XYZ file of C-alpha atoms in Angstrom:
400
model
C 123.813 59.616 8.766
C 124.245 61.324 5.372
C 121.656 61.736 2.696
C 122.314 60.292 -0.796
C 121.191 63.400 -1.947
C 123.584 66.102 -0.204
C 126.537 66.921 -1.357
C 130.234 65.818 0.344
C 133.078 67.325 0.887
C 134.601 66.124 -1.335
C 132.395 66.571 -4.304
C 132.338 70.197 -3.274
C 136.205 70.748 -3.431
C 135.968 69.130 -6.757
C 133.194 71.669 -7.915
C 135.208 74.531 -6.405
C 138.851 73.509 -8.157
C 136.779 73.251 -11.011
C 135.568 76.587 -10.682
C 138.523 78.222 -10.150
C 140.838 76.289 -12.627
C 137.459 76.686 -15.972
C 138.366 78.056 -18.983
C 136.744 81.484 -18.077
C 139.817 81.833 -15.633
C 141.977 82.489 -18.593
C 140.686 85.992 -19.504
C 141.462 87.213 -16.161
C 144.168 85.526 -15.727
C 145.832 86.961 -19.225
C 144.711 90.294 -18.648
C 147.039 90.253 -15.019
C 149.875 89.093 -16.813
C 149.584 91.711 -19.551
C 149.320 93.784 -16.885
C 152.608 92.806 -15.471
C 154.184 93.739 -18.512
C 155.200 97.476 -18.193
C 154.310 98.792 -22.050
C 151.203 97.083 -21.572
C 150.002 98.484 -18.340
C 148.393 101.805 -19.601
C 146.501 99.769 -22.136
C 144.871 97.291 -20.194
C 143.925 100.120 -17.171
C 142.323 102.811 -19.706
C 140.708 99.227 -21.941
C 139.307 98.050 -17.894
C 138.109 101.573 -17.242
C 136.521 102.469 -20.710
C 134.748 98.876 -20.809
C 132.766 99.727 -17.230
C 132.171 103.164 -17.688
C 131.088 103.118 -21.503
C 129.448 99.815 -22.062
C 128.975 97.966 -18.811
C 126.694 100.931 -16.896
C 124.844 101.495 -19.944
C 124.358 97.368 -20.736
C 122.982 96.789 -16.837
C 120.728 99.766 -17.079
C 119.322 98.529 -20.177
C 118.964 94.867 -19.176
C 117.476 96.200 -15.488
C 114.710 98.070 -17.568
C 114.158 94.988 -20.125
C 114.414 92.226 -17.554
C 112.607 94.825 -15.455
C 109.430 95.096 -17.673
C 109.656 91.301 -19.194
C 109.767 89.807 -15.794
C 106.317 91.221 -15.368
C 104.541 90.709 -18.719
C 102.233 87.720 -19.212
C 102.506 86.405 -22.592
C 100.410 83.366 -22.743
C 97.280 84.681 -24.154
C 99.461 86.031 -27.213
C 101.138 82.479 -27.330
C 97.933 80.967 -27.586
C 96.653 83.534 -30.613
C 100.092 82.720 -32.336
C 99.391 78.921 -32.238
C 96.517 79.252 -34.713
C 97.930 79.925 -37.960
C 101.657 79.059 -39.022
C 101.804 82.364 -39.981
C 101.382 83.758 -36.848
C 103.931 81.871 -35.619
C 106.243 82.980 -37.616
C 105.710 86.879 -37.024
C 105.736 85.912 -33.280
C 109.201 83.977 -33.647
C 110.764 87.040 -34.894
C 109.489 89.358 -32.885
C 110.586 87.354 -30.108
C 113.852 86.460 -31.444
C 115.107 90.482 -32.380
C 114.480 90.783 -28.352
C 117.712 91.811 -26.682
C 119.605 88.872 -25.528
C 118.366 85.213 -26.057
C 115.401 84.747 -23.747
C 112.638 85.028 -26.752
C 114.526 82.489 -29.471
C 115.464 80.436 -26.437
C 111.430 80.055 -25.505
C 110.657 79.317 -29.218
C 113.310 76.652 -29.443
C 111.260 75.067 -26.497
C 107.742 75.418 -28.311
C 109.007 73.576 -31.258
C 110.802 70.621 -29.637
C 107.602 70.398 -27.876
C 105.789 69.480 -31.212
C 103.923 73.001 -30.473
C 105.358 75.303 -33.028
C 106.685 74.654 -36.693
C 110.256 74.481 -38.210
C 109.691 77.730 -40.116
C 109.480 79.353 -36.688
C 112.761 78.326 -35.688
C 114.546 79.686 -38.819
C 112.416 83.043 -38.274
C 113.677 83.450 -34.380
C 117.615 82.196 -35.133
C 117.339 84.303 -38.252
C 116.418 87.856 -36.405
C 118.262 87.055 -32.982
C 120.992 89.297 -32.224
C 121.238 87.641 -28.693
C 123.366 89.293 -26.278
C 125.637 91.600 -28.206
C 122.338 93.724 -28.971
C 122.569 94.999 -25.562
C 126.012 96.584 -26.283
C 124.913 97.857 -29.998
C 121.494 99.224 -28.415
C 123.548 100.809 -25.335
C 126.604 102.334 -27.402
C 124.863 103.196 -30.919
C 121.139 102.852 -30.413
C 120.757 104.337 -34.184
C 122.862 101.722 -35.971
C 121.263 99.138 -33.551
C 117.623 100.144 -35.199
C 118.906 99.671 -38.672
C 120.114 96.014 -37.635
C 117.285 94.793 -35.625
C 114.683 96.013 -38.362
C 116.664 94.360 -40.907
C 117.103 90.959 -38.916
C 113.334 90.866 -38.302
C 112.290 91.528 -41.860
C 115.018 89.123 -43.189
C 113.781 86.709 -40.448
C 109.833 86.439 -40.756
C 110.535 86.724 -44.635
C 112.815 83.676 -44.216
C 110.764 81.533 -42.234
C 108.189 81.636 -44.404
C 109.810 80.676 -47.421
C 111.075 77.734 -45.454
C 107.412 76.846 -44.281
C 106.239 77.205 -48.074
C 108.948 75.807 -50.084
C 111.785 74.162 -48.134
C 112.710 70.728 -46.238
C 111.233 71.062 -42.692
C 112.772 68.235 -40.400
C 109.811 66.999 -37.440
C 110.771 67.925 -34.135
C 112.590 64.577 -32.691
C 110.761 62.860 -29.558
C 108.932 64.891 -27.133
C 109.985 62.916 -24.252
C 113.428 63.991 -25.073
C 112.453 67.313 -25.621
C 110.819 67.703 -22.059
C 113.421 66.079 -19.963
C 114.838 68.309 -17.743
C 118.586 68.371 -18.235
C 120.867 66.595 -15.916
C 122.805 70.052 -14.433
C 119.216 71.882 -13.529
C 118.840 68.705 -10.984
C 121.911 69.289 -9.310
C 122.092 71.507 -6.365
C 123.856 74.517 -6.471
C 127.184 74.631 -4.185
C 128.109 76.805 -1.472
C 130.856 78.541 -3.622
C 128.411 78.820 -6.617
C 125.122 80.860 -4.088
C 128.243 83.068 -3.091
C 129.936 84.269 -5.918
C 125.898 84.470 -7.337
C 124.948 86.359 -4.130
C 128.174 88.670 -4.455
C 127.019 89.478 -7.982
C 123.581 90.254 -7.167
C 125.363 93.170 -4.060
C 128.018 94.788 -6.660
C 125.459 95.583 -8.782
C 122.706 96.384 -6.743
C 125.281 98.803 -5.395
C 126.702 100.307 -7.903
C 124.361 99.986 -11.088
C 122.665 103.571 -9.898
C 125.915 105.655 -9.373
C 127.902 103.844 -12.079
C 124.820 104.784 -14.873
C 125.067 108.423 -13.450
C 128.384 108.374 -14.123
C 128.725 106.649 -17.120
C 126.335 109.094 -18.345
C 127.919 112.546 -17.278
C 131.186 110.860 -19.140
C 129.328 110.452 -22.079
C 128.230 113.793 -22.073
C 132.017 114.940 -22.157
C 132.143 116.089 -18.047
C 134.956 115.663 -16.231
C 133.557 113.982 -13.309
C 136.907 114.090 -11.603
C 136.592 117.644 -11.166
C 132.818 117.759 -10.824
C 132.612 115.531 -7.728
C 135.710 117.420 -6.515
C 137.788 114.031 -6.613
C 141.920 113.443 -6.895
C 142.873 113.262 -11.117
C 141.987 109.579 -12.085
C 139.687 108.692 -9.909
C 136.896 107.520 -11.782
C 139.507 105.753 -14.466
C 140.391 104.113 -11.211
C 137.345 102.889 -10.304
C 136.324 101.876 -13.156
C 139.144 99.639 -14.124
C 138.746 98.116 -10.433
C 134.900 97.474 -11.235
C 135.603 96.046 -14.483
C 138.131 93.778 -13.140
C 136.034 92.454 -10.462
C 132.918 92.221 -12.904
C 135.010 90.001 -15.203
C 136.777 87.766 -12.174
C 132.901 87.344 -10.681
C 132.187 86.334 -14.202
C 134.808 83.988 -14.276
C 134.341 82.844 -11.027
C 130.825 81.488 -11.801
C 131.873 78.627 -14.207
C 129.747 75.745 -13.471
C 131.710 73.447 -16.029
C 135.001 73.387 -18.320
C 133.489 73.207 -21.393
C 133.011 75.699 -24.572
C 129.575 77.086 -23.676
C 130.816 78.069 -20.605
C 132.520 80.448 -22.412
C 130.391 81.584 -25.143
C 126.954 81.811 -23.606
C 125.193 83.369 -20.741
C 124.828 80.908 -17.393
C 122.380 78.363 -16.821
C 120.690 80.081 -13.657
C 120.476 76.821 -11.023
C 119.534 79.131 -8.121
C 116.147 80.939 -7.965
C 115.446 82.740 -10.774
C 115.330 86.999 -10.379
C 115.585 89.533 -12.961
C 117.556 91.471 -10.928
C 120.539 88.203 -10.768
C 119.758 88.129 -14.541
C 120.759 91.557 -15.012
C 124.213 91.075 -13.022
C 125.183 87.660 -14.870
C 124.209 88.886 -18.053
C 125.864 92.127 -17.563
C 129.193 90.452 -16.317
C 128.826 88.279 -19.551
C 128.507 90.752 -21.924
C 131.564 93.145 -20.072
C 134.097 90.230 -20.275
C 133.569 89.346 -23.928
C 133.912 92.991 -24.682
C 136.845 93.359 -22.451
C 138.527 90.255 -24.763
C 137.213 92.016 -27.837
C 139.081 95.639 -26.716
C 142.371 93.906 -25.765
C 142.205 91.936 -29.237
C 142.342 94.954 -30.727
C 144.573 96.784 -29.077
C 146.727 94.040 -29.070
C 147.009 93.865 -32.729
C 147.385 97.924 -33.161
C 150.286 97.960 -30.607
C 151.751 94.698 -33.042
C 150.436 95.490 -36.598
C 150.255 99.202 -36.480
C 146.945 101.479 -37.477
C 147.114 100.577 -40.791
C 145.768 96.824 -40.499
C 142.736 97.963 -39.320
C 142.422 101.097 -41.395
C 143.293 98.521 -44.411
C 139.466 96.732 -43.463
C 137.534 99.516 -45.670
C 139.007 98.510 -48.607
C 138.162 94.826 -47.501
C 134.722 95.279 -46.963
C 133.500 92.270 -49.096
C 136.240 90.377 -46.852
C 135.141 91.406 -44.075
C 131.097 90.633 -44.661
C 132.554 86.680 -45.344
C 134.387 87.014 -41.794
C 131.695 88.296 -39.657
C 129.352 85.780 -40.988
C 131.316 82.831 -40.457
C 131.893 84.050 -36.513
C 128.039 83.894 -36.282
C 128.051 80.380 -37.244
C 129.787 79.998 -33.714
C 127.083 79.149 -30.850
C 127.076 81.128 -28.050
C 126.551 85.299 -27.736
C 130.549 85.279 -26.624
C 131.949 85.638 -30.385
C 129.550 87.702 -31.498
C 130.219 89.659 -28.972
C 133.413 90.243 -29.766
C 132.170 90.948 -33.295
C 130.123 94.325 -32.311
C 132.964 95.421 -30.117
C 135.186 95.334 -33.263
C 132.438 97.167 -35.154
C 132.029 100.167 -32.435
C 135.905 100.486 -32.624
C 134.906 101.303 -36.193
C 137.226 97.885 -37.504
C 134.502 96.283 -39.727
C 131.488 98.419 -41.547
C 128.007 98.085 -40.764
C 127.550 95.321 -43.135
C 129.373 93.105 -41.691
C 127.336 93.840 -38.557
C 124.630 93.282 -40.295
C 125.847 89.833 -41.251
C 126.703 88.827 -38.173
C 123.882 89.578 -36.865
C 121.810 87.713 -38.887
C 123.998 85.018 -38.746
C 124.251 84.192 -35.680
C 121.607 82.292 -33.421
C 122.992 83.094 -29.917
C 122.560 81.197 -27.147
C 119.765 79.625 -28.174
C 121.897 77.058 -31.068
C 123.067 75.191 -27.275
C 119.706 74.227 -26.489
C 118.743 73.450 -29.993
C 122.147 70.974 -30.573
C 120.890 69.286 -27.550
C 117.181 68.353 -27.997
C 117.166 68.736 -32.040
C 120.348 68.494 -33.557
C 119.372 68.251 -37.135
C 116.789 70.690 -36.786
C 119.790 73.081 -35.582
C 122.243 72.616 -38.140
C 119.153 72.959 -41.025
C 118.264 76.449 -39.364
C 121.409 77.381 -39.567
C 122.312 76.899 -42.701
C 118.969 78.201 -43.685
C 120.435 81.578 -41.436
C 122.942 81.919 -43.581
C 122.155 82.691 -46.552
C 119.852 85.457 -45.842
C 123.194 87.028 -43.917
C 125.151 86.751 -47.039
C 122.540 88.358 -49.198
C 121.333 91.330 -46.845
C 125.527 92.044 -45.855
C 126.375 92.262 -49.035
C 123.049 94.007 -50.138
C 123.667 96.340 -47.506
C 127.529 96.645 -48.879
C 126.452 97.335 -52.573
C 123.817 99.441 -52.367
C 124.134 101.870 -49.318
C 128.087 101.504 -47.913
C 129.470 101.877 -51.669
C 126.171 103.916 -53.522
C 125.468 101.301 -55.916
């Protein structure tokens, strides 16, 4: 006799259709139909190709060494010391939040719908988060990624405590509400779901070692056809293959059909690892880049060079734009955002902007359990984005 509690067959052909008919599907999905389409072919192989062997080795060797470290760090003594002065709190919120990736705002967002932590914290950690699309600024220009972080965490601590001093703090709502587990970390994971997580978890256990060497000697201008004695195209090859599959395992591992899916990293039902961490996160990050190379290609092979060679005399424009796209929950558009800036599209202002702007990640869980807490810290984000863009415009990008 069957269980209430497992799952039938039917429920898991639902979850499956679901999973392979999700929103996610549609990047994939585009990208073989682009394909298809002869002038477009060369573009989306060499955009595949460049996107593993450029950004996606170097973003999975820097998450394995953060996750790496993290996993193994006990922080609760330093949580504790934080707790005794608001202050405190504050400097420990954005130190947390200018953390690669969304981990550190995510675990303040916790403290303070727990009644632990105050609002001033919150505004610190969404202020200085970077979320995900650090990892791809810290892997592809770790110079310009020191000048954003250190300005996110200044603007960030400085921010929250103005807000603890002198502005409207809402109370965190009800506690209960705020410690309720959510509904989707009850259910159980599906057969389809531990497979495509397990398949992950092998492609980049396997190749995360020779793909970094790689992606390394190609940075360092090798050929690495002709070093490893290997047919012309070879490594272009595999890397467009590997990109491809890192984007359809990506895709693959929709859980639902709605937005977040899309923008943030996955809610880990399975047993947590660092090493799983490192190949969702890493898929994550690859497939919003991939949609943030094609974008632009896409508009160069329509517009013509001179659209985006037209955004330095927009700068001020462009400050405006970037900051709006942080407003946007979720690491996905953001994202997108740094990948325009490495292709040298929008100035480091505008970075800078975004940046601060956004909250990553962390804005989902914050909508949920304190809603009007969320949409205070980020307008409270904001501004500080707008003044230390355009600040940054002004006074270093145009000499001022």
């Amino acid at each position: 006799m069957q269980t209430s509690h497992e799952p039938t067959d039917s429920i898991k052909t639902v979850t499956t259709s679901k999973t392979l008919f999700n929103k996610r599907m549609f990047i994939p999905l585009a990208l073989v139909a682009l394909w298809l389409i002869p002038e477009f072919q060369d573009i989306i192989y060499t955009l595949l190709a460049e996107a593993f062997l450029q950004v996606s080795a170097f973003v999975a060797l820097t998450l394995a060494l953060y996750y790496g470290v993290s996993h193994n760090l006990n922080t609760s003594k330093l949580q504790n010391w934080m707790q005794e002065k608001s202050h405190r709190e504050i400097i420990f919120a954005g130190l947390m939040g200018v953390l690669p990736g969304c981990g550190g705002a995510i675990v303040v967002i916790t403290q303070y719908t727990q009644g632990k932590i105050r609002f001033g914290a919150v505004v610190a950690v969404l202020t200085s988060t970077m979320g995900d699309a650090a990892f791809l600024l810290i892997s592809q220009r770790p110079e310009d990624a020191i000048i954003v972080l250190s300005i996110s965490i200044v603007i960030g601590i400085i921010s929250g405590l103005i807000v603890d001093a002198f502005l409207p703090s809402p109370k965190p709502e009800s506690i209960k509400k705020a410690t309720q587990t959510p509904v989707c970390l009850l259910q159980n994971p599906s057969l389809f779901e531990i497979w495509i997580s397990r398949m992950s978890v092998a492609f980049w256990c396997l190749l995360i070692i020779p793909a970094g060497i790689i992606a390394l000697l190609v940075a360092a201008q090798y050929d690495v056809n002709t070093l490893l004695a290997l047919p012309e195209e070879s490594i272009e090859s595999f890397g467009a293959l590997a990109g491809f599959i890192c984007l359809l395992l990506w895709a693959l591992s929709a859980k639902n059909d709605s937005y977040s899916e899309l923008a943030k990293e996955n809610d880990n039902l399975l047993p947590k690892h660092w090493i799983r961490k490192v190949a969702q996160d890493t898929q994550f990050v690859t497939s919003w880049v991939v949609v943030a190379f094609v974008f632009f290609e896409l508009i160069l092979y329509f517009a013509g060079d001179d659209l985006f060679s037209s955004l330095e005399y927009w700068g001020s424009a462009t400050i405006l734009f970037a900051t709006v796209i942080g407003l946007l929950p979720g690491c996905g558009p953001q994202i997108m955002v740094t990948g325009l800036y490495l292709q040298n599209a929008i100035p480091l202002s505008a970075q800078i902007a975004n940046a601060i702007s956004n909250d990553g990640d962390a804005l989902f869980p914050a909508i949920a359990l304190a809603p009007k807490a969320a949409l205070l810290a980020t307008v409270y984000s904001t501004i500080p984005a707008l003044i230390a863009g355009y600040g940054y415009y002004w006074l270093v990008e145009q000499g001022l």
